[in-house]
Amino acid sequence: MERPFPTVAVVGLGTMGAGVAVAVAKSGRRVIGIEANEDSAARALARIEEATAHAVARERITAEERAGLLARISVGHGLAAAAEADLVIEEVPEQLELKREVFAELDRICPESTVLATGTTALSVTRIAAATARPERVLGLHFFNPVHTMKLVEVVRTVLTAPQVAEDAAAFARDLGKEPVAAGDRAGFVVNGLLFAYLNQAAAMYESRYATREDIDAAMRLGCGLPMGPLALLDLIGVDTARTVLEAMYEQSRDRLHAPAPILGQLVSAGLLGRKSGRGFYTYEAPGSSRAVDAATGPARAQVPGREVRSVGVCGSGTMATGIVEVFAKAGYRVLLAARSLEKAEKAKAQLARSLERSVAKGRMTAEQRDAALGLVTPVGQYAELAEVDLVVEAVAENLEVKRELFATLDKIVKPGAVLATTTSSLPVISCASATSRPQDVIGMHFFNPAPAMKLVEVVSTVLTAPDVTATVLELCAKVRKHPVECGDRAGFIVNALLFPYLNDAVRMLQEHYATVDDIDTAMKLGCGYPMGPFELLDVVGLDVSLTIEKVLHQEFREPGLAAAPLLEHLVAAGCLGRKTGRGFRDHARR
Ligand SMILES: NC(=O)c1ccc[n+]([C@@H]2O[C@H](COP(=O)([O-])OP(=O)(O)OC[C@H]3O[C@@H](n4cnc5c(N)ncnc54)[C@H](O)[C@@H]3O)[C@@H](O)[C@H]2O)c1
């Protein structure tokens, strides 16, 4: 098959344009680079030469390849040169009028067959196309920065774009070694549409002082495996850019969750645009530097000394309880594993033994360490045996009545001064606390699944939790090699409150037929470096569990945008709960 678009013009050779020009030339195509004037053309050429020299130094390309590539790129000014191109990619600054002018001019200059693509992030491709007499040959090609490492390209069709043109553009992207995903013309397309709402909520969370910037960032890195925390990412993207994208999204959606958090506007007005200006949410060594100089390193530290913890009781016999027992035992704590019956407790201990056995097989621990850890765990069938422990963590069923009953029981049994912790993900910690006569001793310790592997613990203090109880848990987390983050007692804590609205947005995007399951998953993995796409994650977490958390969030914040997507409810009603039932957003039926 003939390679699509043998000659490509790139208009605007800034951050994106220069990267796109190099990627296209690398594919063996001729590139006509066009800048605004002679000076900027000279600077652009220098930028391309420098970037490709850097690529040689990093051994991404050879010196020979660089010479060939540079020979295929011409850089000049004046749009007339675009007349020879089969495809023109516009990468001028993000201003609608400027882009419309460029397109109107290109439309006059280029033959009818030439395809015109815009690199816009948040402007309407349709409105740009309307500046031409060939809207069927206009589309968006949204590359990601830096172009040489980011594999994703969103191919944006308007209602007028000819299907063949979009197909050719996707084939072109593939030929550059990129992964195209199809998107419609909506502010943010797939990736930014999902990413920026989340970043905005993180900014709002910080602004309301619900948690510190370090804790918000650490929570999302460690709790979800994201490559960067949201506030650090906002600094990287540019606070001004993020605000512009959110404005455009809000303009179209009228969803308050897209209305830029006031803090973004304040930072922009103050000239604190992120890394590029040396300060945004964090302060950097110098403008353009990636080294934050004022970020607190390490996990949250307590202000007051904590209570002494020598022995621990864990209530429950499920996945979380067993995992939490493993965490404490491995760190050398004596643990009483308390279940509703001795038989259940012994089964849970057997489960723990198997888990430790796997660690030995994988070379993560020695047989002696395994035996030592197991030796510290005593299964008990009655909560009465927890009387002397210094801390109890409960991980029983996620049901408020069950938990309240347990806390009332513990209140009668456990010695005064012991810390009582719940690992609930979605229930109010204060409702557990109020079932006792000592709410000051009750706190949330939200572990993540699998507890032995996941480093994060959300430490949730209620309005009544005593400061030395918070301190106890923060210190204990450090001793069991977990990274604690501190937050208040509201729905979703940090991680789920930021994660589930994003997952819900993805479901809504699917439900609206805006993009497919595969395209959305691919886009988030390649565009944001996420370890899993939203639908992969929903299928793993369980659609029923996700729905419950989304309902709790909606109930707490009453934001219309947080209402669970009907498609999620339908799938749950149909029994499609994800991997555990063999079917969720994807079919996992065993072949
Ligand atoms: N920077 C990113 O992370 C990123 C990522 C994806 C998409 N985008 C989008 O890509 C586009 C380009 O952004 P950028 O970050 O590369 O901007 P930039 O400011 O780095 O580069 C724009 C270039 O266009 C040139 N230019 C201005 N007017 C021109 C004209 N009339 N004719 C020819 N050239 C002209 C400028 O001299 C400059 O070199 C924007 O639409 C932006 O939203 C940016």
XYZ file of C-alpha atoms and ligand atoms in Angstrom:
635
model
C 0.000 0.000 0.000
C 1.218 3.492 -0.769
C 2.378 5.422 2.260
C -0.026 8.209 3.018
C 1.120 11.811 2.702
C 4.673 11.633 1.274
C 5.176 15.386 1.703
C 4.084 17.098 4.887
C 4.173 20.778 5.803
C 4.375 21.726 9.477
C 3.264 25.254 10.279
C 4.670 26.610 13.537
C 7.877 24.967 14.737
C 7.685 25.562 18.468
C 7.588 22.888 21.142
C 5.149 20.696 19.264
C 5.837 21.656 15.642
C 9.572 20.997 15.899
C 8.904 17.593 17.460
C 6.332 16.696 14.814
C 8.649 17.826 11.994
C 11.405 15.538 13.262
C 9.037 12.578 13.745
C 7.703 12.975 10.193
C 11.172 13.349 8.657
C 12.287 10.279 10.584
C 9.636 8.278 8.730
C 11.394 9.167 5.459
C 8.981 11.875 4.383
C 9.855 15.306 3.086
C 8.989 18.037 5.573
C 8.311 21.664 4.716
C 8.687 23.610 7.952
C 7.031 27.011 8.040
C 7.534 29.668 10.687
C 6.117 33.170 11.132
C 9.174 35.109 9.923
C 12.838 34.819 9.059
C 14.093 35.179 12.609
C 11.740 32.614 14.060
C 12.555 30.269 11.153
C 16.251 30.500 12.003
C 15.519 29.832 15.659
C 13.298 26.894 14.740
C 15.988 25.334 12.588
C 18.494 25.745 15.406
C 15.995 24.062 17.751
C 15.560 21.125 15.401
C 19.319 20.775 14.962
C 19.839 20.861 18.683
C 17.055 18.378 19.427
C 18.346 15.903 16.873
C 21.939 16.298 18.125
C 20.603 15.486 21.589
C 18.900 12.398 20.136
C 22.259 11.285 18.694
C 23.963 11.877 22.042
C 21.265 9.790 23.735
C 21.721 7.117 21.047
C 18.111 7.334 19.953
C 19.304 7.872 16.373
C 22.695 7.608 14.658
C 24.623 10.592 13.306
C 23.916 9.264 9.835
C 20.187 9.097 10.452
C 20.311 12.621 11.780
C 22.016 13.892 8.637
C 19.429 12.171 6.431
C 16.596 13.460 8.537
C 17.834 17.057 8.502
C 18.301 16.862 4.732
C 14.595 16.065 4.393
C 13.482 19.091 6.447
C 13.407 22.552 4.927
C 12.564 25.502 7.133
C 11.286 28.794 5.812
C 8.554 31.339 6.343
C 5.439 32.182 4.411
C 2.615 29.700 3.931
C 3.080 29.549 0.131
C 5.518 26.639 0.499
C 2.652 24.500 1.857
C 1.275 24.259 -1.690
C 3.541 21.265 -2.313
C 2.379 19.300 0.702
C -0.096 16.407 0.759
C -0.797 17.065 4.426
C -0.344 20.262 6.431
C -0.071 20.025 10.211
C -0.643 23.319 11.976
C 1.139 23.796 15.332
C 0.881 27.560 15.920
C -0.030 28.965 19.373
C -3.374 28.028 20.872
C -5.459 30.998 19.670
C -8.613 30.421 17.691
C -8.374 33.526 15.491
C -4.737 32.846 14.632
C -5.512 29.250 13.699
C -8.543 30.254 11.628
C -6.428 32.785 9.712
C -3.770 30.173 9.016
C -6.403 27.693 7.806
C -8.168 30.246 5.565
C -4.824 31.076 3.994
C -3.830 27.415 3.606
C -7.193 26.737 1.982
C -6.402 29.354 -0.690
C -2.854 28.137 -1.219
C -3.128 24.347 -1.161
C -4.603 22.139 -3.895
C -8.056 20.743 -3.197
C -6.666 17.332 -2.328
C -4.435 18.550 0.511
C -5.505 17.481 3.978
C -5.264 20.168 6.666
C -4.737 19.117 10.287
C -4.681 21.227 13.426
C -2.619 20.422 16.487
C -5.007 22.186 18.835
C -5.420 20.884 22.364
C -8.660 22.513 23.393
C -10.045 24.636 20.553
C -12.917 23.477 18.376
C -11.620 21.674 15.282
C -15.000 22.312 13.686
C -14.638 26.063 14.066
C -11.140 25.916 12.618
C -12.427 23.799 9.712
C -15.174 26.346 9.093
C -12.521 28.867 8.074
C -11.911 26.740 4.970
C -14.016 25.652 1.997
C -12.946 22.016 2.561
C -14.128 21.010 6.023
C -14.314 17.375 4.867
C -10.523 17.419 4.502
C -9.846 19.043 7.863
C -9.208 17.158 11.094
C -7.245 17.314 14.328
C -3.960 15.497 14.887
C -3.228 15.837 18.564
C 0.319 14.761 19.359
C 1.674 14.638 22.901
C 4.675 16.380 24.363
C 7.506 15.370 24.000
C 6.629 14.045 20.561
C 9.623 11.718 20.307
C 8.684 9.694 23.397
C 4.906 9.901 23.447
C 3.356 7.272 21.218
C -0.196 8.528 21.288
C -1.901 10.592 18.582
C -5.561 11.520 18.880
C -7.134 11.656 15.426
C -10.003 14.087 15.785
C -12.894 13.958 13.356
C -15.512 16.656 13.132
C -18.994 15.797 11.876
C -17.798 16.931 8.453
C -14.469 15.111 8.233
C -14.549 12.449 5.503
C -14.026 8.965 6.990
C -11.284 8.233 4.447
C -9.367 11.333 5.530
C -9.465 10.177 9.165
C -8.382 6.700 8.124
C -5.468 8.055 6.101
C -4.439 10.236 9.029
C -4.549 7.223 11.369
C -2.456 5.202 8.888
C -0.022 8.119 8.724
C 0.256 8.193 12.526
C 0.891 4.446 12.572
C 3.554 4.892 9.932
C 5.323 7.352 12.246
C 5.408 4.587 14.846
C 2.578 6.164 16.815
C -0.647 4.704 18.154
C -3.686 6.581 16.822
C -6.971 6.690 18.718
C -10.155 8.083 17.232
C -11.880 10.981 18.949
C -14.697 13.360 18.162
C -14.465 17.119 18.346
C -14.992 17.909 21.990
C -12.826 20.058 24.267
C -10.010 17.947 25.660
C -10.652 14.992 23.332
C -10.128 11.704 25.173
C -7.000 12.171 27.257
C -7.311 15.739 28.434
C -11.064 15.354 28.747
C -10.448 12.697 31.397
C -7.202 14.019 32.832
C -8.034 17.675 33.420
C -11.219 17.123 35.392
C -9.130 14.999 37.762
C -6.334 17.575 37.953
C -8.924 20.231 38.686
C -10.379 18.233 41.578
C -6.893 17.709 42.976
C -6.251 21.460 42.819
C -9.585 22.105 44.563
C -8.727 19.502 47.213
C -5.443 21.269 47.881
C -7.124 24.665 47.893
C -9.620 23.524 50.529
C -6.685 22.297 52.650
C -8.163 18.845 52.806
C -4.645 17.454 52.452
C -1.171 18.806 51.767
C 0.201 18.966 48.218
C 2.804 16.313 49.082
C 0.143 13.995 50.474
C -2.192 14.461 47.505
C 0.645 13.733 45.095
C 1.986 10.777 47.077
C -1.512 9.317 47.444
C -2.095 9.196 43.705
C 1.375 7.883 42.906
C 1.371 5.192 45.548
C -2.344 4.423 45.633
C -2.887 4.250 41.858
C 0.607 3.738 40.470
C 0.457 6.989 38.512
C 3.786 8.279 37.231
C 3.285 11.695 38.851
C 1.017 13.276 41.398
C -1.632 15.677 40.048
C -0.173 18.900 41.475
C 3.321 18.123 40.236
C 1.746 17.320 36.866
C -0.123 20.642 36.791
C 3.217 22.364 37.343
C 4.699 20.401 34.456
C 1.816 21.076 32.059
C 1.669 24.741 33.016
C -1.011 26.123 35.314
C -2.073 28.625 32.619
C -2.445 25.909 29.975
C -4.435 23.739 32.379
C -6.716 26.631 33.170
C -7.289 27.344 29.465
C -8.134 23.715 28.741
C -10.541 23.601 31.694
C -12.206 26.838 30.584
C -12.778 25.294 27.164
C -14.136 22.111 28.714
C -16.443 24.021 31.017
C -17.649 26.137 28.114
C -18.910 22.988 26.406
C -19.952 20.790 29.302
C -21.181 23.345 31.861
C -20.101 20.729 34.363
C -18.959 22.491 37.533
C -16.248 19.900 37.956
C -14.644 21.427 34.849
C -14.869 25.013 36.104
C -11.227 25.833 36.876
C -10.527 25.736 40.610
C -10.039 29.319 41.850
C -6.479 28.522 42.941
C -5.509 28.005 39.283
C -6.605 31.534 38.430
C -4.761 32.928 41.441
C -1.538 31.200 40.468
C -1.851 32.393 36.863
C -2.509 35.998 37.960
C 0.547 35.818 40.196
C 2.673 34.538 37.313
C 3.221 31.215 39.077
C 2.735 29.020 36.037
C 4.592 25.927 37.201
C 7.997 24.607 36.266
C 8.420 26.985 33.349
C 8.295 30.023 35.634
C 10.122 28.304 38.506
C 7.100 28.226 40.777
C 3.546 26.909 40.723
C 2.188 24.534 43.337
C 5.822 23.822 44.175
C 8.926 26.032 43.946
C 11.687 24.849 41.611
C 15.435 25.358 41.611
C 15.155 27.612 38.566
C 12.660 28.318 35.789
C 12.448 25.193 33.629
C 13.924 22.968 36.327
C 12.189 19.778 37.425
C 13.695 19.922 40.930
C 11.283 21.146 43.544
C 13.167 22.805 46.374
C 10.351 23.258 48.865
C 8.706 19.846 48.717
C 8.718 18.034 52.037
C 10.453 14.739 51.492
C 9.162 11.575 53.077
C 5.785 10.849 54.554
C 3.670 12.964 56.879
C 5.175 13.621 60.306
C 3.284 13.913 63.535
C 3.362 17.076 65.646
C 3.061 15.263 68.978
C 4.531 11.966 70.233
C 2.394 8.900 69.608
C 1.397 6.124 72.001
C 3.456 2.990 72.303
C 2.385 0.050 70.142
C 3.827 -3.368 70.903
C 1.028 -5.673 69.908
C -1.696 -5.449 67.336
C -5.072 -7.051 66.846
C -6.585 -7.425 63.392
C -10.304 -8.190 63.051
C -11.490 -10.000 59.959
C -10.441 -12.955 57.880
C -10.734 -11.663 54.316
C -8.195 -10.395 51.792
C -7.544 -7.077 53.495
C -7.358 -8.481 57.023
C -4.918 -11.201 55.978
C -2.803 -8.682 54.059
C -2.705 -6.296 57.024
C -1.694 -9.121 59.389
C 1.150 -9.887 56.976
C 2.313 -6.257 57.037
C 2.517 -6.149 60.839
C 4.001 -9.615 61.284
C 6.713 -8.963 58.707
C 7.652 -5.817 60.599
C 8.061 -7.840 63.783
C 4.783 -7.036 65.592
C 2.914 -9.611 67.613
C -0.496 -9.935 65.946
C -3.728 -11.462 67.150
C -5.801 -12.403 64.125
C -9.386 -12.289 65.366
C -12.252 -13.682 63.319
C -15.834 -14.634 64.130
C -14.717 -18.212 64.799
C -11.405 -19.868 65.515
C -11.836 -21.913 62.362
C -12.087 -18.749 60.229
C -9.093 -17.243 61.975
C -7.044 -20.383 61.372
C -8.044 -20.415 57.711
C -6.907 -16.824 57.392
C -3.588 -17.743 58.967
C -3.226 -20.590 56.466
C -3.879 -18.038 53.724
C -1.147 -15.868 55.208
C 1.214 -18.857 55.247
C 0.606 -19.394 51.526
C 1.270 -15.738 50.799
C 4.545 -15.833 52.739
C 5.446 -19.051 50.951
C 5.082 -17.242 47.625
C 7.375 -14.491 48.918
C 9.970 -17.134 49.786
C 9.603 -18.746 46.347
C 10.125 -15.346 44.725
C 13.227 -14.750 46.796
C 11.688 -11.792 48.644
C 12.158 -13.374 52.060
C 14.044 -16.297 53.577
C 12.426 -19.378 55.095
C 13.616 -18.161 58.524
C 11.927 -14.796 58.039
C 8.742 -16.579 56.981
C 8.785 -18.747 60.081
C 9.495 -15.756 62.297
C 6.583 -13.803 60.795
C 4.211 -16.744 61.080
C 5.317 -17.312 64.651
C 4.144 -13.829 65.583
C 0.578 -14.462 64.438
C -1.950 -16.042 66.755
C -5.414 -16.854 65.411
C -8.225 -16.242 67.901
C -11.918 -16.954 67.623
C -13.141 -14.400 70.118
C -12.733 -10.664 70.194
C -12.451 -10.927 73.992
C -8.860 -11.994 73.471
C -7.980 -8.554 72.144
C -8.193 -7.015 75.631
C -4.465 -6.316 75.966
C -3.439 -5.184 72.468
C -2.240 -1.608 71.904
C -3.921 -1.183 68.536
C -6.799 -2.883 66.753
C -7.326 -2.605 63.001
C -10.647 -3.877 61.765
C -11.102 -5.076 58.199
C -14.489 -6.795 58.417
C -17.304 -6.443 55.870
C -17.901 -2.971 54.401
C -21.216 -2.547 56.159
C -21.844 0.205 58.672
C -24.042 -1.853 61.003
C -21.485 -4.654 61.120
C -18.674 -2.218 61.801
C -20.573 -0.270 64.456
C -21.439 -3.464 66.257
C -17.790 -4.498 66.186
C -16.636 -1.121 67.512
C -19.204 -1.298 70.318
C -17.851 -4.745 71.211
C -14.223 -3.587 71.069
C -15.142 -0.631 73.259
C -16.191 -3.030 75.999
C -13.175 -5.305 75.650
C -10.022 -3.463 74.685
C -7.935 -1.778 77.378
C -8.202 2.007 77.782
C -5.729 3.994 75.699
C -5.584 1.461 72.868
C -6.008 2.846 69.356
C -9.002 1.530 67.405
C -8.639 1.774 63.631
C -10.966 0.998 60.740
C -9.779 0.266 57.244
C -13.074 1.253 55.637
C -12.903 2.672 52.109
C -16.261 4.329 51.927
C -17.932 4.585 55.331
C -17.550 7.550 57.680
C -14.922 6.847 60.331
C -16.866 9.016 62.765
C -19.811 6.598 62.541
C -17.506 3.838 63.784
C -16.122 6.164 66.463
C -19.559 7.133 67.731
C -20.363 3.489 68.412
C -17.745 3.624 71.181
C -17.436 5.604 74.403
C -13.949 6.716 73.309
C -14.227 8.352 69.872
C -10.927 10.197 70.501
C -9.130 6.848 70.145
C -10.748 5.913 66.822
C -9.082 6.614 63.463
C -9.105 5.412 59.850
C -6.185 3.422 58.453
C -7.088 2.916 54.831
C -4.795 0.248 53.404
C -4.793 -0.583 49.701
C -5.144 -3.985 48.127
C -2.884 -6.021 48.140
C -1.824 -4.607 51.511
C 1.633 -6.231 51.650
C 2.582 -4.685 48.280
C 0.857 -1.302 48.287
C 2.870 1.324 50.135
C 0.092 3.779 50.774
C -2.018 4.156 53.913
C -4.528 6.980 54.183
C -4.619 8.073 57.815
C -8.067 9.469 58.425
C -8.656 11.604 61.508
C -12.189 12.523 62.464
C -13.153 15.764 64.162
C -12.808 13.902 67.452
C -9.591 11.923 66.900
C -6.935 12.852 69.477
C -3.687 14.254 68.005
C -1.587 11.585 69.730
C -3.736 8.879 68.120
C -3.001 10.337 64.679
C 0.663 10.493 65.696
C 0.599 6.849 66.808
C -0.684 5.704 63.446
C 1.691 7.911 61.434
C 4.647 6.522 63.393
C 3.378 2.980 63.115
C 3.009 3.286 59.340
C 6.631 4.331 59.073
C 7.663 1.356 61.222
C 5.812 -1.112 59.008
C 7.361 0.571 55.939
C 4.190 2.168 54.641
C 3.820 5.702 53.374
C 1.073 7.449 55.350
C -0.845 10.432 54.030
C -3.148 12.445 56.257
C -6.663 13.464 55.381
C -10.017 14.244 56.907
C -13.037 12.007 57.308
C -14.973 12.609 54.134
C -16.141 10.317 51.358
C -13.404 8.810 49.235
C -10.571 10.264 51.324
C -7.900 11.357 48.827
C -7.448 8.521 46.384
C -10.985 7.354 45.753
C -12.337 10.895 45.670
C -9.958 11.660 42.810
C -9.945 8.271 41.118
C -13.604 7.312 40.883
C -14.942 10.508 39.310
C -12.315 9.977 36.596
C -13.437 6.374 36.096
C -17.031 7.555 35.986
C -16.138 10.171 33.355
C -14.598 7.406 31.254
C -17.810 5.384 31.506
C -19.799 8.432 30.497
C -17.496 8.973 27.525
C -18.154 5.395 26.441
C -21.869 5.668 27.062
C -21.995 8.739 24.827
C -20.227 6.771 22.074
C -17.490 9.353 22.108
C -14.732 6.735 21.996
C -14.377 2.979 22.411
C -13.238 0.965 25.446
C -9.972 0.095 23.716
C -9.300 3.622 22.494
C -9.962 5.161 25.903
C -7.751 2.604 27.673
C -4.979 3.025 25.110
C -5.238 6.801 25.248
C -4.855 6.962 29.038
C -1.998 4.474 29.120
C -0.035 6.088 26.317
C -1.082 9.682 26.860
C -0.620 9.775 30.642
C 1.608 6.782 31.371
C -1.084 5.176 33.530
C -0.430 1.528 34.390
C -3.963 0.554 33.363
C -6.723 2.153 31.341
C -9.938 3.111 33.189
C -11.912 0.111 31.906
C -9.156 -2.348 32.735
C -9.119 -0.886 36.232
C -12.915 -0.934 36.613
C -12.965 -4.603 35.624
C -10.278 -5.379 38.203
C -11.814 -3.344 41.036
C -15.293 -4.681 40.307
C -18.131 -2.669 38.809
C -20.317 -3.146 41.887
C -17.600 -1.887 44.231
C -16.991 1.065 41.913
C -20.668 1.896 41.749
C -20.946 1.872 45.538
C -18.025 4.266 45.895
C -19.423 6.566 43.202
C -22.778 6.632 44.946
C -21.129 7.492 48.255
C -19.187 10.319 46.609
C -22.305 11.681 44.941
C -24.246 11.437 48.153
C -21.536 13.341 50.026
C -20.762 16.143 47.575
C -24.043 16.311 45.625
C -22.210 17.391 42.500
C -24.361 16.486 39.486
C -21.159 15.526 37.641
C -20.484 12.846 40.254
C -23.713 10.938 39.622
C -22.840 7.390 38.581
C -23.042 6.881 34.828
C -26.218 4.929 33.949
C -24.150 2.480 31.891
C -22.300 1.447 35.044
C -25.576 0.869 36.870
C -26.919 -1.167 33.949
C -23.862 -3.399 33.821
C -24.045 -3.992 37.568
C -27.757 -4.779 37.300
C -26.949 -7.246 34.521
C -24.445 -9.015 36.750
C -21.452 -7.861 34.685
C -19.194 -7.018 37.610
C -15.801 -7.325 35.940
C -13.134 -9.994 36.143
C -14.741 -11.731 39.093
C -17.833 -12.616 37.034
C -15.976 -13.085 33.755
C -17.558 -10.056 32.204
C -17.523 -6.318 32.773
C -16.535 -3.738 30.207
C -14.635 -6.542 28.520
C -15.375 -10.222 28.216
C -12.912 -12.164 30.372
C -14.546 -15.540 29.834
C -11.951 -18.280 29.894
C -11.160 -19.631 26.493
N 3.041 22.101 24.421
C 2.292 21.020 24.612
O 2.484 20.274 25.584
C 1.214 20.660 23.614
C 0.777 19.324 23.545
C -0.165 18.970 22.566
C -0.671 19.953 21.721
N -0.276 21.248 21.834
C -0.844 22.213 20.891
O 0.078 22.357 19.839
C -0.017 23.670 19.290
C 1.369 24.327 19.316
O 1.776 24.482 20.670
P 3.289 24.672 21.131
O 3.339 24.317 22.552
O 4.179 23.972 20.177
O 3.452 26.263 20.964
P 4.786 27.121 20.824
O 4.474 28.464 21.288
O 5.938 26.384 21.408
O 5.038 27.140 19.241
C 4.260 27.846 18.307
C 5.153 28.228 17.135
O 4.325 28.771 16.114
C 5.008 29.861 15.514
N 4.027 30.711 14.879
C 3.251 31.682 15.422
N 2.463 32.221 14.476
C 2.749 31.610 13.312
C 2.282 31.766 11.966
N 1.361 32.632 11.665
N 2.804 30.958 11.044
C 3.740 30.052 11.333
N 4.224 29.863 12.587
C 3.736 30.640 13.546
C 5.752 30.488 16.677
O 6.854 31.253 16.214
C 6.181 29.277 17.479
O 7.456 28.811 17.070
C -1.046 24.416 20.125
O -2.287 24.354 19.485
C -1.059 23.615 21.421
O -2.267 23.733 22.093
C 0.692 21.609 22.753
